[in-house]
Coordinates of C-alpha atoms and ligand atoms in Angstrom, one line a residue:
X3 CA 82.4 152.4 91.2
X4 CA 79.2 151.4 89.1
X5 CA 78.3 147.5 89.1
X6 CA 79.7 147.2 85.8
X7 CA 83.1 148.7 86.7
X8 CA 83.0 146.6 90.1
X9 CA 82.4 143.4 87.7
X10 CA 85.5 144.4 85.1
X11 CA 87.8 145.0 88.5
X12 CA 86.4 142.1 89.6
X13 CA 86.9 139.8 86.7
X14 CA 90.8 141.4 86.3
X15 CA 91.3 140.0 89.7
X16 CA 90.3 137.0 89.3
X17 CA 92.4 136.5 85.8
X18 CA 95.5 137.7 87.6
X19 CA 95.0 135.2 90.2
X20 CA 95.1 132.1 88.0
X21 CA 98.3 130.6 86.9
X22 CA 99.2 130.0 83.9
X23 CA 99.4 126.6 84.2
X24 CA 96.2 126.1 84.6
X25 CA 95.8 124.3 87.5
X26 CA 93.8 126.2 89.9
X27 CA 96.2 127.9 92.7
X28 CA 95.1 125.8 95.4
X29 CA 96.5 122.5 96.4
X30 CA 96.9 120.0 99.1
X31 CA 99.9 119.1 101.2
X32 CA 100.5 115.1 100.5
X33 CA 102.6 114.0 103.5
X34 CA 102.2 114.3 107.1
X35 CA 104.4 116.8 109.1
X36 CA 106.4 118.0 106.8
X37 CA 108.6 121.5 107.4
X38 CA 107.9 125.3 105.3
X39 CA 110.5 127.1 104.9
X40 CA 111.6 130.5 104.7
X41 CA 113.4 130.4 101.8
X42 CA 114.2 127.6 99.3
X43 CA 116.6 126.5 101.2
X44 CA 116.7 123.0 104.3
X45 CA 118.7 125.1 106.5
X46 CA 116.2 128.4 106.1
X47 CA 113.8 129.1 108.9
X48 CA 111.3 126.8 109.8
X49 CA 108.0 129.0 109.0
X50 CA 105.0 126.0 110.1
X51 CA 105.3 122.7 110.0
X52 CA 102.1 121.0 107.7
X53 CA 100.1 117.9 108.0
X54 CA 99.0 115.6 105.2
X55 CA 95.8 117.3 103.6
X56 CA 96.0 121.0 104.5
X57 CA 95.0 123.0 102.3
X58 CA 97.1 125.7 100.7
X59 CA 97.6 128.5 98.3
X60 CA 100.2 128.3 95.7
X61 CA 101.4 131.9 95.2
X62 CA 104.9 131.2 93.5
X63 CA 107.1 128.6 91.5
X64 CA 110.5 128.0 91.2
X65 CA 112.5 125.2 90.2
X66 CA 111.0 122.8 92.4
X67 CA 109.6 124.5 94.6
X68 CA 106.5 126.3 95.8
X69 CA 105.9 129.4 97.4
X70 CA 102.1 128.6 99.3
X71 CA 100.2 130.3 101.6
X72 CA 98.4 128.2 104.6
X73 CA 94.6 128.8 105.7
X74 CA 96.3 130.5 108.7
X75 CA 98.2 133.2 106.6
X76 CA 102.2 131.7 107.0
X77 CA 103.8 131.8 103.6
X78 CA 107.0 130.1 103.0
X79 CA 108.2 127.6 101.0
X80 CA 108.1 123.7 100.1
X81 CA 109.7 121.4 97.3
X82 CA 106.8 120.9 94.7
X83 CA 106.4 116.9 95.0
X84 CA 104.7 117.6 98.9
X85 CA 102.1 119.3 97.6
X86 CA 99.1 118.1 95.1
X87 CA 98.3 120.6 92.5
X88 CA 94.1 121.0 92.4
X89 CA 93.2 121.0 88.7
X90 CA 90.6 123.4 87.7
X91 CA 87.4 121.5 88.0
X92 CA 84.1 123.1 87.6
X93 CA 80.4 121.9 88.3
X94 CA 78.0 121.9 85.0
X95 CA 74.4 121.9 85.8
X96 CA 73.0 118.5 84.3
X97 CA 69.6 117.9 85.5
X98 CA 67.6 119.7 82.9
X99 CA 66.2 122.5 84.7
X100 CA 67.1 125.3 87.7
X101 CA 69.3 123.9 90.3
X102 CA 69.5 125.9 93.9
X103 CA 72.6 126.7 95.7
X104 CA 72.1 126.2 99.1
X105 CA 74.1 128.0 102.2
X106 CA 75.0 124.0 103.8
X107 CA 74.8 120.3 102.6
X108 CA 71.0 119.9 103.5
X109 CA 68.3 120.7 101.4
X110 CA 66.4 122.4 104.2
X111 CA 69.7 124.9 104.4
X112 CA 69.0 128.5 102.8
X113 CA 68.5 129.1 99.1
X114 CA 71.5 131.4 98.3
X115 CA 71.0 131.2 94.6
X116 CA 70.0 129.3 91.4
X117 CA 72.0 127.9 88.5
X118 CA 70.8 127.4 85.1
X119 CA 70.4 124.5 83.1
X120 CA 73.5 123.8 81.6
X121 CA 75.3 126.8 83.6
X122 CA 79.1 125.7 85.0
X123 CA 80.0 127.1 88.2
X124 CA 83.7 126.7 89.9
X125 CA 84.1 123.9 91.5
X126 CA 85.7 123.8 95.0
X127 CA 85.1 120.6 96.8
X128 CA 82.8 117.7 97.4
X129 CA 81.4 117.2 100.9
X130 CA 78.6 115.3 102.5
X131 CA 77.5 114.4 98.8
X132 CA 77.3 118.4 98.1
X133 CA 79.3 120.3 95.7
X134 CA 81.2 123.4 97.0
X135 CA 81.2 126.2 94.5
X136 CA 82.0 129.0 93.8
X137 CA 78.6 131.5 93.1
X138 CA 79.5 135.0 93.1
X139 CA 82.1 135.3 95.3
X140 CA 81.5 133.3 98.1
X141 CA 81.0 129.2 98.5
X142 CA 77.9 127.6 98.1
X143 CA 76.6 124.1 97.9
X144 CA 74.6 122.4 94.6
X145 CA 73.6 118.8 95.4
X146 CA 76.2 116.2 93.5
X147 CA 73.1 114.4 91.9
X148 CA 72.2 117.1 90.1
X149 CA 75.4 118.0 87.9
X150 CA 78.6 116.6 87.1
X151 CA 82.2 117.5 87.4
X152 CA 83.9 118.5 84.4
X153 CA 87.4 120.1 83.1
X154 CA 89.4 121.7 80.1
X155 CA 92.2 119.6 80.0
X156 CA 94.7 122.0 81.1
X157 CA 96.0 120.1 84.4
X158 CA 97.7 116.1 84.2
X159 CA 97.1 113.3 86.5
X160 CA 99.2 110.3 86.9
X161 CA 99.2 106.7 86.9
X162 CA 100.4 105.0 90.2
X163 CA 100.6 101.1 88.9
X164 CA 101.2 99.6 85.6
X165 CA 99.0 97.9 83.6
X166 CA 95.7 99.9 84.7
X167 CA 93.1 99.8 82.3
X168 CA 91.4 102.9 80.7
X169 CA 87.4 102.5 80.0
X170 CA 84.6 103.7 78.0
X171 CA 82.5 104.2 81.0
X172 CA 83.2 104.6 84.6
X173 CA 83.3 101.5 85.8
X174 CA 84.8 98.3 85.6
X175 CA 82.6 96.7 83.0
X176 CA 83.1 99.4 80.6
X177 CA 85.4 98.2 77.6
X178 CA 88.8 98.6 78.2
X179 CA 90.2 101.3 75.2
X180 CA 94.1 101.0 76.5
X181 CA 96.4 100.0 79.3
X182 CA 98.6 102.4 80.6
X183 CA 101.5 101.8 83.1
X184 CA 103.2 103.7 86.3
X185 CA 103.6 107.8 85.6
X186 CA 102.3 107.6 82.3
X187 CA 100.2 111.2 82.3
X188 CA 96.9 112.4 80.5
X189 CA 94.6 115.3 80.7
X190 CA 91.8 115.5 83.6
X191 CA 88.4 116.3 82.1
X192 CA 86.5 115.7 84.9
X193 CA 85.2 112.7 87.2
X194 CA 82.2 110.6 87.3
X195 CA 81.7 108.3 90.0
X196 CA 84.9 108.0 91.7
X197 CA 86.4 107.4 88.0
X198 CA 88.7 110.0 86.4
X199 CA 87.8 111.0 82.9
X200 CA 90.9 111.6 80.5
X201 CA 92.1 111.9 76.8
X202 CA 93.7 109.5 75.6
X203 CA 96.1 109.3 72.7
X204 CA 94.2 108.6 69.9
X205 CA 92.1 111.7 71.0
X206 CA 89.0 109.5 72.9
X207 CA 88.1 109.8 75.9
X208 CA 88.4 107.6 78.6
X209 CA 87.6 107.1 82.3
X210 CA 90.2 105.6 84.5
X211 CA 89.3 104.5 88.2
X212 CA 90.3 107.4 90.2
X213 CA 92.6 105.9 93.3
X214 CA 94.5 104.6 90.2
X215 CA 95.7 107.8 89.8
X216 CA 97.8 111.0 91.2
X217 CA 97.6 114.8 90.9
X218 CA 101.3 114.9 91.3
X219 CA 104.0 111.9 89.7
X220 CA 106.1 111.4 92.9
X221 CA 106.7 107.8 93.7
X222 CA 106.8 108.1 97.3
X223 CA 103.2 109.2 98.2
X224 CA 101.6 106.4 96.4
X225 CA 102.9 103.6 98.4
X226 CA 104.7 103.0 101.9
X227 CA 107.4 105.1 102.3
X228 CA 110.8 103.4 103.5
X229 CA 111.4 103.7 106.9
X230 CA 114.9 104.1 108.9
X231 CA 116.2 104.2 111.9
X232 CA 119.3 106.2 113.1
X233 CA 122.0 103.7 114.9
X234 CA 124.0 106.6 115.9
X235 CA 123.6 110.5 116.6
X236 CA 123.5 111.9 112.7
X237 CA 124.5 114.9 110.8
X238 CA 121.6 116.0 108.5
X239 CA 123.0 118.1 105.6
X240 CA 121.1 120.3 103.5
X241 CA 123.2 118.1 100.4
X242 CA 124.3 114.5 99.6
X243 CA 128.2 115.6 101.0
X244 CA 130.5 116.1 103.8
X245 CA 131.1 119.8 102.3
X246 CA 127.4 120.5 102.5
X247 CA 126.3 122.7 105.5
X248 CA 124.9 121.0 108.3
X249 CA 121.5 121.5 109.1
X250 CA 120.8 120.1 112.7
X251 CA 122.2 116.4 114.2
X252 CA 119.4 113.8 114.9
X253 CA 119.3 111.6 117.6
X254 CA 120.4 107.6 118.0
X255 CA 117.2 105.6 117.6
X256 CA 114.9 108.4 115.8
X257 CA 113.1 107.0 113.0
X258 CA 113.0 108.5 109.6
X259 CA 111.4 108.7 106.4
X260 CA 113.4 107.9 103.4
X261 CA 112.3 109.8 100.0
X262 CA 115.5 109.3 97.9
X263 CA 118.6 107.5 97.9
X264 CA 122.0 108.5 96.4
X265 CA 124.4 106.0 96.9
X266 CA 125.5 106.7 100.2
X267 CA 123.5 109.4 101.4
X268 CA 119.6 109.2 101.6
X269 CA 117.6 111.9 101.5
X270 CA 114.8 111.7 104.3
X271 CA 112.6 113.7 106.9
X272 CA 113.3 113.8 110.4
X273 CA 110.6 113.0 112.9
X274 CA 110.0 116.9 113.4
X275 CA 109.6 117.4 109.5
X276 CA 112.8 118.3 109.0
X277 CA 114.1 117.8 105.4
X278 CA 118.0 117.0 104.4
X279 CA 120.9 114.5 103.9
X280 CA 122.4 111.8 105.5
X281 CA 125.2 109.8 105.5
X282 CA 123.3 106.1 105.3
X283 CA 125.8 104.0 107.0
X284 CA 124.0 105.0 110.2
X285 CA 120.5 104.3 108.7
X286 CA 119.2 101.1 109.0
X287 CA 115.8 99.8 107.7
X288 CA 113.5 99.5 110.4
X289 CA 109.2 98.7 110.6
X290 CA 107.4 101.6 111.9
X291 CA 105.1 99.5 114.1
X292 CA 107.7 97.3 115.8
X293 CA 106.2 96.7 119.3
X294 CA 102.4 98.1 118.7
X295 CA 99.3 96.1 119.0
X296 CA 96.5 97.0 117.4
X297 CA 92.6 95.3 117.5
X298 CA 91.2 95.9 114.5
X299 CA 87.7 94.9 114.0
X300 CA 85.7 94.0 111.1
X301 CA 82.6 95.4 111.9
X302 CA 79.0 92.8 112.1
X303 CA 79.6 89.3 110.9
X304 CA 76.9 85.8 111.2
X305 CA 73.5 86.6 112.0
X306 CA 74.0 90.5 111.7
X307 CA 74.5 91.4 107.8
X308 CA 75.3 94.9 108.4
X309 CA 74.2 97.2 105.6
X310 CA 72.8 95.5 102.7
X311 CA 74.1 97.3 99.6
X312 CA 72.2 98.5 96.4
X313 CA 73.3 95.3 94.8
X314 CA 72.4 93.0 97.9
X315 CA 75.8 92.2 98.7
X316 CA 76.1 92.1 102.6
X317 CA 78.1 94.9 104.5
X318 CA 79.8 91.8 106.8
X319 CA 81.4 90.4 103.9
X320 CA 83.2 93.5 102.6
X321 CA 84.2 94.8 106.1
X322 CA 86.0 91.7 106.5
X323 CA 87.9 92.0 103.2
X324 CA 89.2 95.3 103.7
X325 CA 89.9 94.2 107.4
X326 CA 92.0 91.1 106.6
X327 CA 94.7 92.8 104.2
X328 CA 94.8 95.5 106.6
X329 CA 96.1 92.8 108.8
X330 CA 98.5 91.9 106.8
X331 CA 99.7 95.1 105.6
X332 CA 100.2 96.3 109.1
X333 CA 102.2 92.8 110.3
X334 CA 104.5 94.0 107.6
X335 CA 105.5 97.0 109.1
X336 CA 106.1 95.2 112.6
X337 CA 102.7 95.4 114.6
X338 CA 101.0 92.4 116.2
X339 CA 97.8 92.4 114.7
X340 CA 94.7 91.1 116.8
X341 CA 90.9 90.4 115.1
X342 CA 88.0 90.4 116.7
X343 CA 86.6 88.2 114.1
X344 CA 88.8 86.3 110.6
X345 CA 85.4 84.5 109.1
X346 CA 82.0 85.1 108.6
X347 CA 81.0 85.1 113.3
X348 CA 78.7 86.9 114.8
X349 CA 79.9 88.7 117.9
X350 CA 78.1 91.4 120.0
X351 CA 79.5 95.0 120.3
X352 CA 80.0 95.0 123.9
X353 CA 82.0 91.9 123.5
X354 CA 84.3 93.3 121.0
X355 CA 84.4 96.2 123.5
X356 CA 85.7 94.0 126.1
X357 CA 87.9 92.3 124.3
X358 CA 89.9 95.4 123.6
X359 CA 89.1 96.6 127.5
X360 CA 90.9 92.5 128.4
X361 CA 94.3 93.2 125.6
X362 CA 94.5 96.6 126.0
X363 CA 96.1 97.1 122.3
X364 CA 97.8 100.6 121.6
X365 CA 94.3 100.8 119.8
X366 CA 91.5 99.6 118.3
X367 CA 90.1 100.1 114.8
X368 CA 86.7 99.5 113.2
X369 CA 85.9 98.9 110.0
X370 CA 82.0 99.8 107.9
X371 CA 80.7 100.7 105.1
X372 CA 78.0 102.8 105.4
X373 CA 73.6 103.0 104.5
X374 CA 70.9 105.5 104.1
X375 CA 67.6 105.4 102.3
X376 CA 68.7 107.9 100.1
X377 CA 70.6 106.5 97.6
X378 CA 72.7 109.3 96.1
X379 CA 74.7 109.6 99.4
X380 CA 78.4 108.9 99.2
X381 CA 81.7 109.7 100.9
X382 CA 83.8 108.3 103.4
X383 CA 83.5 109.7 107.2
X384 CA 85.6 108.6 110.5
X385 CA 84.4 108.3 114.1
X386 CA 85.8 108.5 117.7
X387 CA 84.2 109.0 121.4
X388 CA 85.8 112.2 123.2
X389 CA 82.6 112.0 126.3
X390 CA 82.8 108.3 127.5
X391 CA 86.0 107.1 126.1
X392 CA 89.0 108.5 128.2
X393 CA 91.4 108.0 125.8
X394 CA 89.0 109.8 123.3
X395 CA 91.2 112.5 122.7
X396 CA 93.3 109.8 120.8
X397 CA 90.7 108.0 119.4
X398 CA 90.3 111.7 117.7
X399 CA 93.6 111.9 116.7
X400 CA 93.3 108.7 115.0
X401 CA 90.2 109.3 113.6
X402 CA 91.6 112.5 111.9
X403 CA 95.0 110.7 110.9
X404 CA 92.6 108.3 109.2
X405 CA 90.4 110.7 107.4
X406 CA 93.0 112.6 105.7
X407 CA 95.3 109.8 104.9
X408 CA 92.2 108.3 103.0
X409 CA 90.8 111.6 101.1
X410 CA 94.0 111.5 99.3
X411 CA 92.8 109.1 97.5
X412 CA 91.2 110.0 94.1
X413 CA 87.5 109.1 94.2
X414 CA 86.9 109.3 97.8
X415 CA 84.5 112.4 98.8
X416 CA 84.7 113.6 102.5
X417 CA 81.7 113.2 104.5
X418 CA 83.0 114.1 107.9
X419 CA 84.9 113.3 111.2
X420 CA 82.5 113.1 114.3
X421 CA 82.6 112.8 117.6
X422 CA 79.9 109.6 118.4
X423 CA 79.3 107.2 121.3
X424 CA 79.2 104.1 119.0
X425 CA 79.2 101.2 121.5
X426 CA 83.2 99.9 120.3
X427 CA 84.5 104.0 121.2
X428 CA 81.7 104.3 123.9
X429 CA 82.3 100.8 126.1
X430 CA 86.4 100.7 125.9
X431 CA 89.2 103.5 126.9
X432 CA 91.2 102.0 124.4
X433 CA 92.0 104.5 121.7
X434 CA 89.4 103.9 119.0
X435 CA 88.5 105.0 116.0
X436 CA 85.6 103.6 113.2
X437 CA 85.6 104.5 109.8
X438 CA 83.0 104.2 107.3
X439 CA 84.5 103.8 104.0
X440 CA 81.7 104.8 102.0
X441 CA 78.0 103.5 101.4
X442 CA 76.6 100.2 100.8
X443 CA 73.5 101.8 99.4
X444 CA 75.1 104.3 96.7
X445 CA 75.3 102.1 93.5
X446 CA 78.4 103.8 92.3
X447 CA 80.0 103.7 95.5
X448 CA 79.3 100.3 96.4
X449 CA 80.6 98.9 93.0
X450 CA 84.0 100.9 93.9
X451 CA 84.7 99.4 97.0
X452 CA 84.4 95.9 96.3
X453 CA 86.8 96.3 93.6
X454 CA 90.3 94.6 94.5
X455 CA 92.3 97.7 93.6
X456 CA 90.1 99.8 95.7
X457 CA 90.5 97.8 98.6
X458 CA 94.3 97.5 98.0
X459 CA 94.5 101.4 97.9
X460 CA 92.4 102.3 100.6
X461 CA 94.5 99.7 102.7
X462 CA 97.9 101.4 101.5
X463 CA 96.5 104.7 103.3
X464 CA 95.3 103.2 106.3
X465 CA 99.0 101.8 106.7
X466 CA 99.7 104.8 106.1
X467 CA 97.4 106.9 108.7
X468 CA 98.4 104.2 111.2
X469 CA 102.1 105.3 111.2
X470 CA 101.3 109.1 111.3
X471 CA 98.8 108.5 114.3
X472 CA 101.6 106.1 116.1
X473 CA 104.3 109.0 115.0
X474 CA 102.3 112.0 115.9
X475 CA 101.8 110.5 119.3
X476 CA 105.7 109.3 120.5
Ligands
ZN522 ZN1 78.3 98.7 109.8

């Protein structure tokens, strides 16, 4: 074939690959273990069984459900509301003049390409402040300051609360053009800052703050799911009725997650991500965390500011925020919740160390916000200690549960997981895990995440990631 040939096959292929629908045929599973089937069908074969964040390809649709692909080849197929839809999203070159692509997130990494000023490439994913994109044929990395994400308006994203404000600018002193409310949906144009840029109504645009909002209009992913336990040995069905065939019989004292109700039958997932129908007489409302203890620990306090963000706000203060709804978001689902610190105290590491090495909770969580010199670096990154911790291979587990809980939120970027002997992992074989949640010294960043429905999100996923870790390990 001559280049020009290759190019027309090439761009055929790529037409025919994109659904109608515009969204781009990539998405991301929204739950944790959750089952694929065979066919569309509860009592089908169990094909792989998915965690929360994998990514997948979507290669049919029916009804309501999906026919994907998973990054290790198994197709099969899953009801439509697990999985988050990608939008197409591309990267337009903003800086004014020749951008390089580099082969990794580093600017000392390989110079793969260039792209023109004003050029738009495809936009993959964010990582380590880096955009992934797509540069003829293969993945490539642009740094994030340098361009911007933009859209078509082809793919919807929804509102998860009422009365959230929409802005001229992204961010939360922009002037507030109109208040939407709970599933209301509007067309993605891009993102800016952790803030979602939409159309609204009257045909303006507007940026809404991006953990405000959903690729997918489900009810059950953007809160706490309701949890169950079985009282007795239970029929699961793959229908709400005695007539409908029964899929397998779950256990007395298994707990379950509810998605829907129906009078007298809920619909729920089994503990192995099993999906069906049970009679809810035998279902009783339960908290996931009944009989955990957990340390959580705000990280630095008193003498020791911590980071000192772009707008001099102390890292202390906002660690301790985030740390004491977490607290009380994680009572509420039954654990017993110990701090290493409730006001403003400085304590050593080691001692925080030994305090979890003296309680010896189920484990121990720390809570930062990150710093660098550099201030266009973002994103959100976990930590745990598999060389001096002897529980580290939990601490990883948790660590992971943690990171992909909280990239599902809109307007976090992933930075990383990583295995480091910070002195709270290093000096305790309690099962630890840190998190950064982003950094102090990024000016958008920072602004985000001492906004109070920032905070109450990213706590709602940590619940969240709490109860997959304590489920993924019973
Ligand atoms: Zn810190």
């Amino acid at each position: 074939m001559t280049r020009k040939t290759i190019i027309i096959f090439l761009s055929l292929l790529l037409f025919l690959s994109i659904p109608v629908y515009g969204y781009s045929n990539t998405g991301n599973v929204n739950i944790s273990n959750i089952a694929l089937y065979q066919n569309i069908d509860y009592s089908s074969n169990i094909v792989d069984v998915l965690s929360i964040n994998d990514k997948v390809t979507i290669l049919n649709d029916s009804n309501n459900w999906l026919q994907i692909k998973t990054s290790d080849g198994k197709v099969g197929w899953i009801e439509k509301y697990f999985v988050n839809l990608t939008p197409e999203k591309y990267v337009l070159n903003t800086c004014g003049s020749r951008v390089n692509l580099r082969s990794s997130p580093t600017t000392s990494s390989k110079i793969v390409g260039q792209a023109e000023c004003d050029e738009t490439l495809k936009y993959v994913d964010t990582f380590h402040s880096w955009y992934i994109v797509e540069y003829n044929g293969r993945e490539v990395y642009m740094a994030s300051w340098l361009g911007e994400i933009i859209s078509y308006g082809k793919d919807k994203i929804y509102l998860i609360d009422d009365k959230i404000n929409i802005r001229n600018e992204p961010n939360a002193s922009g002037t507030v053009l109109y208040q939407g409310n709970k599933y209301d949906s509007f067309d993605y144009y891009g993102e800016s800052k952790g803030w979602i840029k939409i159309k609204l109504p009257s045909g303006e645009y507007g940026y809404v703050a991006g953990w405000l909002t959903a690729y997918n209009n489900n009810n059950f992913i953007n809160g706490i799911n309701g949890y169950k336990k079985t009282t007795d040995n239970l029929r699961l069905r793959v229908g709400p009725s005695l007539n409908d065939k029964i899929i397998t019989v779950i256990e007395s004292g298994e707990i379950v997650r509810v998605i829907d109700n129906m009078g007298e039958w809920d619909k729920i997932i089994t503990a192995s991500g099993k999906i069906g129908y049970s009679y809810n007489e035998y279902l009783k409302t339960c908290n996931p965390l009944e009989g955990k203890t957990i340390l959580l620990n705000p990280g630095h306090g008193g003498k020791d500011p911590g980071a000192i963000g772009y707008s001099n706000k102390f890292e202390k203060y906002v660690n301790l925020d985030v740390a004491l709804k977490l607290q009380e978001s994680l009572k509420n689902l039954g654990a017993e919740i110990v701090m290493t610190r409730t006001y403003d105290t400085y304590i050593s590491r080691s001692y925080r160390a030994n305090m979890s090495n003296n309680i010896k909770p189920d484990i121990m969580f720390s809570i930062h916000h990150n710093s660098l010199g550099n201030h266009n670096y973002f994103g959100m990154s976990t930590y745990y200690d598999t060389k001096n911790n002897a529980n580290g291979y939990l601490g990883k587990k948790l660590a992971n549960c943690i990171y992909d809980n909280m990239v599902q939120i809109n307007g976090v970027y992933r930075d990383g997981v990583y295995d480091r002997n910070f002195e709270v992992l290093r000096k305790t074989d309690t099962p630890a895990a840190l998190i950064e949640i982003g950094f102090m010294s990024n000016e958008w960043e920072e602004r985000n995440f001492h906004l109070e429905s920032f905070q109450n999100e990213a706590v709602k996923k940590l619940s969240l990631a709490i109860i997959d870790y304590f489920q993924s390990v019973n």
